[in-house]
């Protein structure tokens, strides 16, 4: 994996502009199917949450789809969801056993490449049963995504945007999905000719991916991140990139806007300032911080 990172660090500009593009929930409408059909059922099974399945599902979907943590790394999502479950009165009333994943918390705080392989290495190193449980869950999720998530095309207007992007910018995929799935999904939809490379969870955080691929190689104002989650926005700002949001629930309109005015503004230097501020403000209003339930 270090070779992959080195190659990304050495990537030389072919264009004046650089664009990082998130994949799940941004290019592809895959968030709902992946979380509802793959991540969540395996979460309930592996973490023995059957007695509180309804709350586990509600909490998983809130953390991963419908709140400010949408799109976060899966291993971070496990502890966020378990914490949220533990805080619910209805869960406590049932005396349900919500596992405390201390070793997972330590691992996600100290490891920057939160990938299946890195977790497997940690399992081999420590022989920790808790980490092994998380690894089994994650591997199971990967298998069910491979089996289930097929034939999901990109959102409308994505291809038109990618055609413009690839003519004017060095574009890469910036994602926390495993590279194997990203390669499959981008190839299946014949989108790989539009991009220079694909960064998955194995490369590091999204901010690191952007920095590895663009740092010191493009002028300020010439780097853009396109994403659908607050984590994408944070990664952009950490890397001094501009940000164009694909707003959850309004993806089609967002891509249309990027196609009809956003890209042009980025390439002609009128993106930063009021235009970007307004886009980010309407994006931030979209996802809540706190859950809708009271109990
Ligand atoms: Mg996303």
Short mmCIF file of N, CA, C and O and ligand atoms in Angstrom, two decimals, residues 22-26 31 70-71 206 227-229 232, ligand 1:
data_model
loop_
_atom_site.label_atom_id
_atom_site.label_comp_id
_atom_site.label_asym_id
_atom_site.label_seq_id
_atom_site.Cartn_x
_atom_site.Cartn_y
_atom_site.Cartn_z
N UNK A 22 -15.88 12.47 -4.36
CA UNK A 22 -16.34 11.36 -3.52
C UNK A 22 -17.20 10.43 -4.38
O UNK A 22 -17.71 10.83 -5.43
N UNK A 23 -17.35 9.18 -3.94
CA UNK A 23 -18.09 8.22 -4.78
C UNK A 23 -19.49 7.89 -4.23
O UNK A 23 -20.50 8.27 -4.83
N UNK A 24 -19.56 7.21 -3.08
CA UNK A 24 -20.86 6.79 -2.54
C UNK A 24 -21.71 7.98 -2.12
O UNK A 24 -21.27 8.83 -1.34
N UNK A 25 -22.92 8.04 -2.65
CA UNK A 25 -23.85 9.11 -2.27
C UNK A 25 -23.56 10.40 -3.01
O UNK A 25 -24.29 11.37 -2.88
N UNK A 26 -22.48 10.40 -3.78
CA UNK A 26 -22.10 11.61 -4.52
C UNK A 26 -22.21 11.30 -6.01
O UNK A 26 -23.04 11.87 -6.72
N UNK A 31 -25.79 4.88 -1.28
CA UNK A 31 -25.75 4.97 0.18
C UNK A 31 -26.89 4.18 0.82
O UNK A 31 -26.69 3.45 1.79
N UNK A 70 -22.87 11.56 8.30
CA UNK A 70 -23.08 10.83 7.04
C UNK A 70 -21.75 10.66 6.30
O UNK A 70 -20.98 11.61 6.17
N UNK A 71 -21.51 9.44 5.82
CA UNK A 71 -20.33 9.20 4.99
C UNK A 71 -19.04 9.00 5.78
O UNK A 71 -17.97 8.90 5.18
N UNK A 206 -9.73 11.17 3.95
CA UNK A 206 -9.99 11.93 2.73
C UNK A 206 -9.08 13.16 2.64
O UNK A 206 -8.61 13.51 1.56
N UNK A 227 -18.45 16.57 -2.94
CA UNK A 227 -18.86 15.51 -2.02
C UNK A 227 -20.24 15.73 -1.45
O UNK A 227 -20.84 16.80 -1.63
N UNK A 228 -20.75 14.72 -0.76
CA UNK A 228 -22.12 14.78 -0.24
C UNK A 228 -22.18 14.74 1.28
O UNK A 228 -23.26 14.68 1.85
N UNK A 229 -21.02 14.74 1.96
CA UNK A 229 -21.08 14.65 3.42
C UNK A 229 -20.25 15.76 4.06
O UNK A 229 -19.29 16.26 3.46
N UNK A 232 -16.63 15.36 3.82
CA UNK A 232 -16.01 15.80 2.55
C UNK A 232 -15.65 17.28 2.62
O UNK A 232 -14.59 17.71 2.17
MG1 LIG B 1 -20.27 10.18 0.09
#
